[in-house]
GROMACS .gro file of N, CA, C and O in nm:
model
  440
    1UNK      N    1   0.064  -0.100  -0.004
    1UNK     CA    2  -0.034  -0.006  -0.027
    1UNK      C    3   0.093   0.133  -0.035
    1UNK      O    4   0.078   0.228  -0.074
    2UNK      N    5   0.180   0.071   0.107
    2UNK     CA    6   0.227   0.237   0.070
    2UNK      C    7   0.401   0.281   0.004
    2UNK      O    8   0.368   0.356  -0.124
    3UNK      N    9   0.404   0.151  -0.098
    3UNK     CA   10   0.447   0.162  -0.266
    3UNK      C   11   0.383   0.216  -0.330
    3UNK      O   12   0.387   0.311  -0.440
    4UNK      N   13   0.279   0.187  -0.374
    4UNK     CA   14   0.179   0.219  -0.426
    4UNK      C   15   0.145   0.375  -0.407
    4UNK      O   16   0.117   0.437  -0.529
    5UNK      N   17   0.085   0.413  -0.318
    5UNK     CA   18   0.125   0.573  -0.307
    5UNK      C   19   0.193   0.602  -0.324
    5UNK      O   20   0.211   0.788  -0.367
    6UNK      N   21   0.340   0.577  -0.267
    6UNK     CA   22   0.416   0.694  -0.367
    6UNK      C   23   0.496   0.670  -0.513
    6UNK      O   24   0.520   0.773  -0.535
    7UNK      N   25   0.455   0.522  -0.553
    7UNK     CA   26   0.400   0.572  -0.703
    7UNK      C   27   0.325   0.706  -0.766
    7UNK      O   28   0.376   0.777  -0.838
    8UNK      N   29   0.193   0.691  -0.702
    8UNK     CA   30   0.096   0.745  -0.764
    8UNK      C   31   0.135   0.906  -0.676
    8UNK      O   32   0.102   1.017  -0.795
    9UNK      N   33   0.174   0.920  -0.551
    9UNK     CA   34   0.211   1.063  -0.578
    9UNK      C   35   0.392   1.105  -0.628
    9UNK      O   36   0.319   1.230  -0.723
   10UNK      N   37   0.477   0.999  -0.705
   10UNK     CA   38   0.582   1.074  -0.791
   10UNK      C   39   0.531   1.118  -0.896
   10UNK      O   40   0.561   1.204  -1.029
   11UNK      N   41   0.415   1.041  -0.983
   11UNK     CA   42   0.326   1.023  -1.086
   11UNK      C   43   0.313   1.177  -1.104
   11UNK      O   44   0.298   1.234  -1.216
   12UNK      N   45   0.215   1.203  -1.036
   12UNK     CA   46   0.134   1.331  -0.985
   12UNK      C   47   0.265   1.462  -1.027
   12UNK      O   48   0.211   1.535  -1.078
   13UNK      N   49   0.346   1.469  -0.988
   13UNK     CA   50   0.448   1.528  -0.989
   13UNK      C   51   0.480   1.600  -1.044
   13UNK      O   52   0.502   1.694  -1.082
   14UNK      N   53   0.551   1.474  -1.098
   14UNK     CA   54   0.575   1.423  -1.267
   14UNK      C   55   0.533   1.520  -1.367
   14UNK      O   56   0.558   1.554  -1.462
   15UNK      N   57   0.391   1.518  -1.357
   15UNK     CA   58   0.315   1.523  -1.450
   15UNK      C   59   0.280   1.708  -1.416
   15UNK      O   60   0.265   1.764  -1.519
   16UNK      N   61   0.264   1.705  -1.339
   16UNK     CA   62   0.211   1.846  -1.317
   16UNK      C   63   0.390   1.924  -1.297
   16UNK      O   64   0.338   2.097  -1.397
   17UNK      N   65   0.504   1.869  -1.316
   17UNK     CA   66   0.605   1.981  -1.295
   17UNK      C   67   0.668   2.013  -1.450
   17UNK      O   68   0.739   2.063  -1.533
   18UNK      N   69   0.561   1.857  -1.574
   18UNK     CA   70   0.588   1.871  -1.709
   18UNK      C   71   0.757   1.758  -1.797
   18UNK      O   72   0.785   1.822  -1.828
   19UNK      N   73   0.840   1.758  -1.654
   19UNK     CA   74   0.921   1.628  -1.631
   19UNK      C   75   0.925   1.567  -1.707
   19UNK      O   76   1.043   1.403  -1.756
   20UNK      N   77   0.791   1.444  -1.694
   20UNK     CA   78   0.787   1.337  -1.771
   20UNK      C   79   0.766   1.351  -1.905
   20UNK      O   80   0.685   1.257  -1.962
   21UNK      N   81   0.755   1.468  -1.982
   21UNK     CA   82   0.686   1.484  -2.117
   21UNK      C   83   0.785   1.428  -2.210
   21UNK      O   84   0.936   1.467  -2.213
   22UNK      N   85   0.797   1.408  -2.333
   22UNK     CA   86   0.826   1.385  -2.416
   22UNK      C   87   0.891   1.493  -2.539
   22UNK      O   88   0.865   1.557  -2.612
   23UNK      N   89   1.022   1.515  -2.542
   23UNK     CA   90   1.090   1.624  -2.587
   23UNK      C   91   1.126   1.591  -2.693
   23UNK      O   92   1.248   1.460  -2.706
   24UNK      N   93   1.120   1.680  -2.858
   24UNK     CA   94   1.117   1.567  -2.973
   24UNK      C   95   1.333   1.589  -2.958
   24UNK      O   96   1.384   1.759  -2.890
   25UNK      N   97   1.383   1.587  -3.045
   25UNK     CA   98   1.559   1.595  -3.047
   25UNK      C   99   1.595   1.773  -3.094
   25UNK      O  100   1.547   1.785  -3.208
   26UNK      N  101   1.703   1.787  -3.067
   26UNK     CA  102   1.754   1.883  -3.112
   26UNK      C  103   1.864   1.917  -3.234
   26UNK      O  104   1.817   2.001  -3.265
   27UNK      N  105   1.889   1.770  -3.273
   27UNK     CA  106   1.998   1.788  -3.386
   27UNK      C  107   1.948   1.737  -3.449
   27UNK      O  108   1.841   1.628  -3.416
   28UNK      N  109   1.969   1.745  -3.544
   28UNK     CA  110   1.906   1.610  -3.723
   28UNK      C  111   1.905   1.528  -3.675
   28UNK      O  112   2.016   1.448  -3.613
   29UNK      N  113   1.833   1.401  -3.717
   29UNK     CA  114   1.896   1.294  -3.713
   29UNK      C  115   1.833   1.234  -3.888
   29UNK      O  116   1.825   1.290  -3.961
   30UNK      N  117   2.024   1.151  -3.892
   30UNK     CA  118   2.026   1.061  -3.996
   30UNK      C  119   1.867   1.010  -4.025
   30UNK      O  120   1.779   0.916  -4.011
   31UNK      N  121   1.872   1.036  -4.166
   31UNK     CA  122   1.717   0.992  -4.248
   31UNK      C  123   1.750   0.754  -4.270
   31UNK      O  124   1.573   0.768  -4.261
   32UNK      N  125   1.819   0.766  -4.275
   32UNK     CA  126   1.864   0.617  -4.275
   32UNK      C  127   1.974   0.600  -4.218
   32UNK      O  128   2.138   0.592  -4.233
   33UNK      N  129   1.895   0.470  -4.139
   33UNK     CA  130   1.983   0.401  -4.051
   33UNK      C  131   2.140   0.259  -4.156
   33UNK      O  132   2.018   0.205  -4.191
   34UNK      N  133   2.265   0.268  -4.071
   34UNK     CA  134   2.357   0.174  -4.211
   34UNK      C  135   2.302   0.048  -4.131
   34UNK      O  136   2.296  -0.054  -4.188
   35UNK      N  137   2.239   0.020  -4.022
   35UNK     CA  138   2.191  -0.091  -3.949
   35UNK      C  139   2.033  -0.124  -3.973
   35UNK      O  140   1.999  -0.107  -3.826
   36UNK      N  141   1.950  -0.058  -4.042
   36UNK     CA  142   1.812  -0.086  -4.090
   36UNK      C  143   1.767  -0.193  -4.091
   36UNK      O  144   1.814  -0.308  -4.156
   37UNK      N  145   1.654  -0.271  -4.097
   37UNK     CA  146   1.648  -0.383  -4.145
   37UNK      C  147   1.594  -0.385  -4.294
   37UNK      O  148   1.566  -0.457  -4.323
   38UNK      N  149   1.536  -0.271  -4.361
   38UNK     CA  150   1.510  -0.251  -4.475
   38UNK      C  151   1.596  -0.177  -4.553
   38UNK      O  152   1.690  -0.166  -4.545
   39UNK      N  153   1.587  -0.240  -4.645
   39UNK     CA  154   1.678  -0.217  -4.802
   39UNK      C  155   1.694  -0.105  -4.831
   39UNK      O  156   1.600  -0.022  -4.816
   40UNK      N  157   1.857  -0.054  -4.813
   40UNK     CA  158   1.825   0.055  -4.891
   40UNK      C  159   2.041   0.074  -5.010
   40UNK      O  160   2.077  -0.028  -4.972
   41UNK      N  161   2.041   0.183  -5.057
   41UNK     CA  162   2.102   0.170  -5.226
   41UNK      C  163   2.199   0.195  -5.089
   41UNK      O  164   2.213   0.301  -5.031
   42UNK      N  165   2.358   0.182  -5.127
   42UNK     CA  166   2.469   0.199  -5.072
   42UNK      C  167   2.541   0.176  -5.241
   42UNK      O  168   2.584   0.153  -5.286
   43UNK      N  169   2.708   0.266  -5.201
   43UNK     CA  170   2.824   0.260  -5.250
   43UNK      C  171   2.955   0.197  -5.113
   43UNK      O  172   2.929   0.241  -5.055
   44UNK      N  173   2.966   0.119  -5.238
   44UNK     CA  174   3.089  -0.023  -5.193
   44UNK      C  175   3.231   0.116  -5.126
   44UNK      O  176   3.218   0.155  -5.239
   45UNK      N  177   3.267   0.150  -5.049
   45UNK     CA  178   3.368   0.222  -5.019
   45UNK      C  179   3.581   0.109  -5.043
   45UNK      O  180   3.614   0.212  -5.140
   46UNK      N  181   3.491  -0.057  -4.999
   46UNK     CA  182   3.643  -0.089  -5.046
   46UNK      C  183   3.608  -0.198  -5.100
   46UNK      O  184   3.466  -0.289  -5.099
   47UNK      N  185   3.720  -0.272  -5.132
   47UNK     CA  186   3.701  -0.434  -5.148
   47UNK      C  187   3.599  -0.511  -5.049
   47UNK      O  188   3.687  -0.519  -4.905
   48UNK      N  189   3.508  -0.568  -5.067
   48UNK     CA  190   3.450  -0.719  -4.980
   48UNK      C  191   3.478  -0.860  -5.002
   48UNK      O  192   3.409  -0.848  -5.161
   49UNK      N  193   3.423  -0.922  -4.892
   49UNK     CA  194   3.413  -1.078  -4.959
   49UNK      C  195   3.242  -1.089  -4.938
   49UNK      O  196   3.175  -1.061  -4.869
   50UNK      N  197   3.191  -1.145  -5.029
   50UNK     CA  198   3.061  -1.163  -5.065
   50UNK      C  199   3.083  -1.385  -5.006
   50UNK      O  200   3.169  -1.428  -5.076
   51UNK      N  201   2.947  -1.409  -4.947
   51UNK     CA  202   2.977  -1.508  -4.875
   51UNK      C  203   2.809  -1.505  -4.946
   51UNK      O  204   2.696  -1.432  -4.968
   52UNK      N  205   2.818  -1.691  -4.991
   52UNK     CA  206   2.620  -1.797  -5.045
   52UNK      C  207   2.621  -1.792  -4.853
   52UNK      O  208   2.700  -1.913  -4.827
   53UNK      N  209   2.443  -1.787  -4.823
   53UNK     CA  210   2.374  -1.799  -4.751
   53UNK      C  211   2.315  -1.954  -4.751
   53UNK      O  212   2.321  -1.958  -4.881
   54UNK      N  213   2.352  -2.051  -4.667
   54UNK     CA  214   2.276  -2.196  -4.683
   54UNK      C  215   2.191  -2.198  -4.621
   54UNK      O  216   2.256  -2.228  -4.523
   55UNK      N  217   2.078  -2.240  -4.690
   55UNK     CA  218   1.920  -2.282  -4.580
   55UNK      C  219   1.991  -2.423  -4.488
   55UNK      O  220   1.999  -2.582  -4.651
   56UNK      N  221   1.982  -2.456  -4.409
   56UNK     CA  222   1.910  -2.350  -4.311
   56UNK      C  223   2.018  -2.266  -4.225
   56UNK      O  224   2.159  -2.301  -4.284
   57UNK      N  225   1.995  -2.163  -4.229
   57UNK     CA  226   2.116  -2.103  -4.190
   57UNK      C  227   2.179  -2.092  -4.064
   57UNK      O  228   2.328  -2.041  -4.049
   58UNK      N  229   2.167  -2.197  -4.012
   58UNK     CA  230   2.292  -2.265  -3.877
   58UNK      C  231   2.431  -2.297  -3.962
   58UNK      O  232   2.532  -2.338  -3.870
   59UNK      N  233   2.378  -2.346  -4.057
   59UNK     CA  234   2.523  -2.391  -4.209
   59UNK      C  235   2.600  -2.257  -4.224
   59UNK      O  236   2.567  -2.133  -4.205
   60UNK      N  237   2.757  -2.305  -4.221
   60UNK     CA  238   2.811  -2.215  -4.221
   60UNK      C  239   2.848  -2.131  -4.351
   60UNK      O  240   2.780  -2.184  -4.451
   61UNK      N  241   2.839  -2.002  -4.422
   61UNK     CA  242   2.845  -1.982  -4.563
   61UNK      C  243   2.943  -1.986  -4.615
   61UNK      O  244   3.057  -1.999  -4.551
   62UNK      N  245   2.964  -1.922  -4.742
   62UNK     CA  246   3.017  -2.030  -4.810
   62UNK      C  247   3.087  -1.973  -4.916
   62UNK      O  248   3.023  -1.856  -4.946
   63UNK      N  249   3.224  -1.902  -4.889
   63UNK     CA  250   3.305  -1.762  -4.949
   63UNK      C  251   3.233  -1.819  -5.180
   63UNK      O  252   3.257  -1.935  -5.203
   64UNK      N  253   3.214  -1.618  -5.222
   64UNK     CA  254   3.159  -1.671  -5.338
   64UNK      C  255   3.266  -1.545  -5.471
   64UNK      O  256   3.320  -1.665  -5.468
   65UNK      N  257   3.248  -1.505  -5.453
   65UNK     CA  258   3.341  -1.358  -5.467
   65UNK      C  259   3.366  -1.249  -5.441
   65UNK      O  260   3.337  -1.203  -5.273
   66UNK      N  261   3.411  -1.128  -5.509
   66UNK     CA  262   3.461  -1.043  -5.441
   66UNK      C  263   3.386  -0.918  -5.507
   66UNK      O  264   3.359  -0.903  -5.623
   67UNK      N  265   3.326  -0.816  -5.390
   67UNK     CA  266   3.223  -0.729  -5.517
   67UNK      C  267   3.343  -0.581  -5.437
   67UNK      O  268   3.416  -0.565  -5.338
   68UNK      N  269   3.334  -0.520  -5.573
   68UNK     CA  270   3.467  -0.420  -5.622
   68UNK      C  271   3.401  -0.354  -5.533
   68UNK      O  272   3.337  -0.256  -5.558
   69UNK      N  273   3.512  -0.261  -5.529
   69UNK     CA  274   3.510  -0.094  -5.509
   69UNK      C  275   3.463   0.031  -5.589
   69UNK      O  276   3.470  -0.018  -5.698
   70UNK      N  277   3.336   0.077  -5.546
   70UNK     CA  278   3.248   0.171  -5.620
   70UNK      C  279   3.102   0.088  -5.698
   70UNK      O  280   3.083   0.210  -5.760
   71UNK      N  281   3.086   0.035  -5.629
   71UNK     CA  282   2.964  -0.030  -5.772
   71UNK      C  283   2.881  -0.091  -5.655
   71UNK      O  284   2.862   0.005  -5.512
   72UNK      N  285   2.786  -0.021  -5.675
   72UNK     CA  286   2.668  -0.007  -5.582
   72UNK      C  287   2.541  -0.108  -5.613
   72UNK      O  288   2.582  -0.183  -5.638
   73UNK      N  289   2.489  -0.106  -5.434
   73UNK     CA  290   2.468  -0.246  -5.448
   73UNK      C  291   2.297  -0.236  -5.289
   73UNK      O  292   2.311  -0.118  -5.257
   74UNK      N  293   2.224  -0.305  -5.305
   74UNK     CA  294   2.070  -0.305  -5.130
   74UNK      C  295   2.161  -0.347  -5.097
   74UNK      O  296   2.142  -0.438  -5.087
   75UNK      N  297   2.160  -0.314  -4.947
   75UNK     CA  298   2.150  -0.398  -4.855
   75UNK      C  299   2.036  -0.411  -4.708
   75UNK      O  300   1.988  -0.275  -4.717
   76UNK      N  301   2.055  -0.493  -4.641
   76UNK     CA  302   1.986  -0.444  -4.552
   76UNK      C  303   2.061  -0.535  -4.398
   76UNK      O  304   2.141  -0.611  -4.456
   77UNK      N  305   2.051  -0.440  -4.259
   77UNK     CA  306   2.090  -0.529  -4.186
   77UNK      C  307   2.060  -0.652  -4.138
   77UNK      O  308   1.912  -0.660  -4.098
   78UNK      N  309   2.121  -0.787  -4.123
   78UNK     CA  310   2.030  -0.854  -4.030
   78UNK      C  311   2.048  -0.904  -3.817
   78UNK      O  312   2.195  -0.963  -3.924
   79UNK      N  313   2.055  -0.862  -3.740
   79UNK     CA  314   2.119  -0.774  -3.672
   79UNK      C  315   2.070  -1.001  -3.608
   79UNK      O  316   2.165  -1.015  -3.521
   80UNK      N  317   1.997  -1.066  -3.617
   80UNK     CA  318   2.026  -1.163  -3.506
   80UNK      C  319   2.133  -1.308  -3.563
   80UNK      O  320   2.176  -1.371  -3.521
   81UNK      N  321   2.199  -1.223  -3.702
   81UNK     CA  322   2.212  -1.304  -3.809
   81UNK      C  323   2.409  -1.238  -3.786
   81UNK      O  324   2.448  -1.290  -3.814
   82UNK      N  325   2.416  -1.085  -3.740
   82UNK     CA  326   2.501  -1.075  -3.780
   82UNK      C  327   2.622  -1.059  -3.932
   82UNK      O  328   2.707  -1.034  -3.954
   83UNK      N  329   2.459  -1.031  -4.030
   83UNK     CA  330   2.550  -1.014  -4.117
   83UNK      C  331   2.475  -0.919  -4.213
   83UNK      O  332   2.334  -0.855  -4.198
   84UNK      N  333   2.556  -0.809  -4.336
   84UNK     CA  334   2.435  -0.768  -4.469
   84UNK      C  335   2.426  -0.820  -4.509
   84UNK      O  336   2.459  -0.852  -4.563
   85UNK      N  337   2.264  -0.797  -4.545
   85UNK     CA  338   2.196  -0.915  -4.677
   85UNK      C  339   2.200  -0.824  -4.802
   85UNK      O  340   2.186  -0.725  -4.776
   86UNK      N  341   2.286  -0.884  -4.921
   86UNK     CA  342   2.227  -0.803  -5.048
   86UNK      C  343   2.114  -0.828  -5.129
   86UNK      O  344   2.105  -0.995  -5.145
   87UNK      N  345   2.085  -0.736  -5.235
   87UNK     CA  346   2.014  -0.735  -5.289
   87UNK      C  347   1.970  -0.787  -5.427
   87UNK      O  348   2.047  -0.689  -5.467
   88UNK      N  349   1.936  -0.896  -5.504
   88UNK     CA  350   1.998  -0.884  -5.645
   88UNK      C  351   2.120  -0.868  -5.668
   88UNK      O  352   2.157  -0.865  -5.817
   89UNK      N  353   2.216  -0.918  -5.590
   89UNK     CA  354   2.370  -1.031  -5.673
   89UNK      C  355   2.386  -1.079  -5.736
   89UNK      O  356   2.487  -1.043  -5.832
   90UNK      N  357   2.306  -1.186  -5.732
   90UNK     CA  358   2.344  -1.291  -5.832
   90UNK      C  359   2.174  -1.338  -5.833
   90UNK      O  360   2.030  -1.300  -5.782
   91UNK      N  361   2.167  -1.429  -5.961
   91UNK     CA  362   2.059  -1.449  -5.973
   91UNK      C  363   1.984  -1.514  -5.902
   91UNK      O  364   1.839  -1.558  -5.917
   92UNK      N  365   2.030  -1.702  -5.804
   92UNK     CA  366   1.974  -1.719  -5.752
   92UNK      C  367   2.055  -1.765  -5.616
   92UNK      O  368   2.157  -1.632  -5.597
   93UNK      N  369   1.987  -1.782  -5.545
   93UNK     CA  370   1.995  -1.771  -5.386
   93UNK      C  371   2.010  -1.670  -5.306
   93UNK      O  372   1.987  -1.505  -5.417
   94UNK      N  373   2.048  -1.655  -5.167
   94UNK     CA  374   2.097  -1.565  -5.060
   94UNK      C  375   2.212  -1.523  -5.052
   94UNK      O  376   2.343  -1.611  -5.031
   95UNK      N  377   2.287  -1.384  -5.058
   95UNK     CA  378   2.417  -1.333  -5.045
   95UNK      C  379   2.429  -1.262  -4.986
   95UNK      O  380   2.344  -1.159  -4.936
   96UNK      N  381   2.558  -1.250  -4.878
   96UNK     CA  382   2.610  -1.156  -4.733
   96UNK      C  383   2.690  -1.120  -4.717
   96UNK      O  384   2.821  -1.126  -4.829
   97UNK      N  385   2.713  -1.013  -4.709
   97UNK     CA  386   2.862  -1.023  -4.586
   97UNK      C  387   2.849  -0.983  -4.493
   97UNK      O  388   2.794  -0.939  -4.463
   98UNK      N  389   2.913  -1.084  -4.463
   98UNK     CA  390   2.935  -1.099  -4.250
   98UNK      C  391   3.010  -0.993  -4.176
   98UNK      O  392   3.132  -0.913  -4.282
   99UNK      N  393   2.977  -0.981  -4.137
   99UNK     CA  394   3.047  -0.913  -3.959
   99UNK      C  395   2.900  -0.743  -3.958
   99UNK      O  396   2.822  -0.759  -4.031
  100UNK      N  397   2.914  -0.741  -3.852
  100UNK     CA  398   2.806  -0.565  -3.807
  100UNK      C  399   2.915  -0.483  -3.823
  100UNK      O  400   2.862  -0.354  -3.813
  101UNK      N  401   3.013  -0.455  -3.868
  101UNK     CA  402   3.065  -0.366  -3.895
  101UNK      C  403   3.023  -0.323  -4.019
  101UNK      O  404   2.979  -0.272  -4.154
  102UNK      N  405   3.017  -0.117  -4.051
  102UNK     CA  406   2.982  -0.093  -4.194
  102UNK      C  407   3.022   0.032  -4.209
  102UNK      O  408   3.014   0.103  -4.314
  103UNK      N  409   3.165  -0.014  -4.188
  103UNK     CA  410   3.263   0.088  -4.272
  103UNK      C  411   3.305   0.098  -4.427
  103UNK      O  412   3.376   0.135  -4.504
  104UNK      N  413   3.240  -0.063  -4.435
  104UNK     CA  414   3.238  -0.134  -4.627
  104UNK      C  415   3.179  -0.025  -4.694
  104UNK      O  416   3.181  -0.065  -4.827
  105UNK      N  417   3.088   0.026  -4.708
  105UNK     CA  418   2.983   0.109  -4.775
  105UNK      C  419   2.971   0.240  -4.689
  105UNK      O  420   2.988   0.250  -4.567
  106UNK      N  421   2.911   0.375  -4.777
  106UNK     CA  422   2.805   0.465  -4.746
  106UNK      C  423   2.734   0.493  -4.814
  106UNK      O  424   2.684   0.462  -4.903
  107UNK      N  425   2.547   0.537  -4.788
  107UNK     CA  426   2.454   0.553  -4.797
  107UNK      C  427   2.447   0.652  -4.930
  107UNK      O  428   2.513   0.754  -4.854
  108UNK      N  429   2.382   0.610  -5.000
  108UNK     CA  430   2.357   0.719  -5.122
  108UNK      C  431   2.287   0.833  -5.137
  108UNK      O  432   2.332   1.016  -5.203
  109UNK      N  433   2.192   0.859  -4.968
  109UNK     CA  434   2.240   1.012  -4.996
  109UNK      C  435   2.302   1.023  -4.894
  109UNK      O  436   2.252   1.152  -4.899
  110UNK      N  437   2.386   0.978  -4.862
  110UNK     CA  438   2.517   1.131  -4.807
  110UNK      C  439   2.607   1.175  -4.869
  110UNK      O  440   2.622   1.180  -4.996
   0.00000   0.00000   0.00000
């Protein structure tokens, strides 16, 4: 009972003073996150190894080729498997660049 009263009192004080209000950030926010699950176009900054994903995904990916510097690609980050998936890289199969670092590409709108 005592804790419920304290929580209710604290909530009413915060609402009355306005400290519980959500404030919009004052700095500009980047339009596309580099670790976004959505597809976005990027330009490759250095040569990277491309791996072919094998299903089921617990099987180890197999090295396929090297994507050259300066090429464009459509990628998305897959956080639960720690890789960047490539869309339309080859006609068949799923391809990826392994790792969590986004230093190998830059967004097209930057």
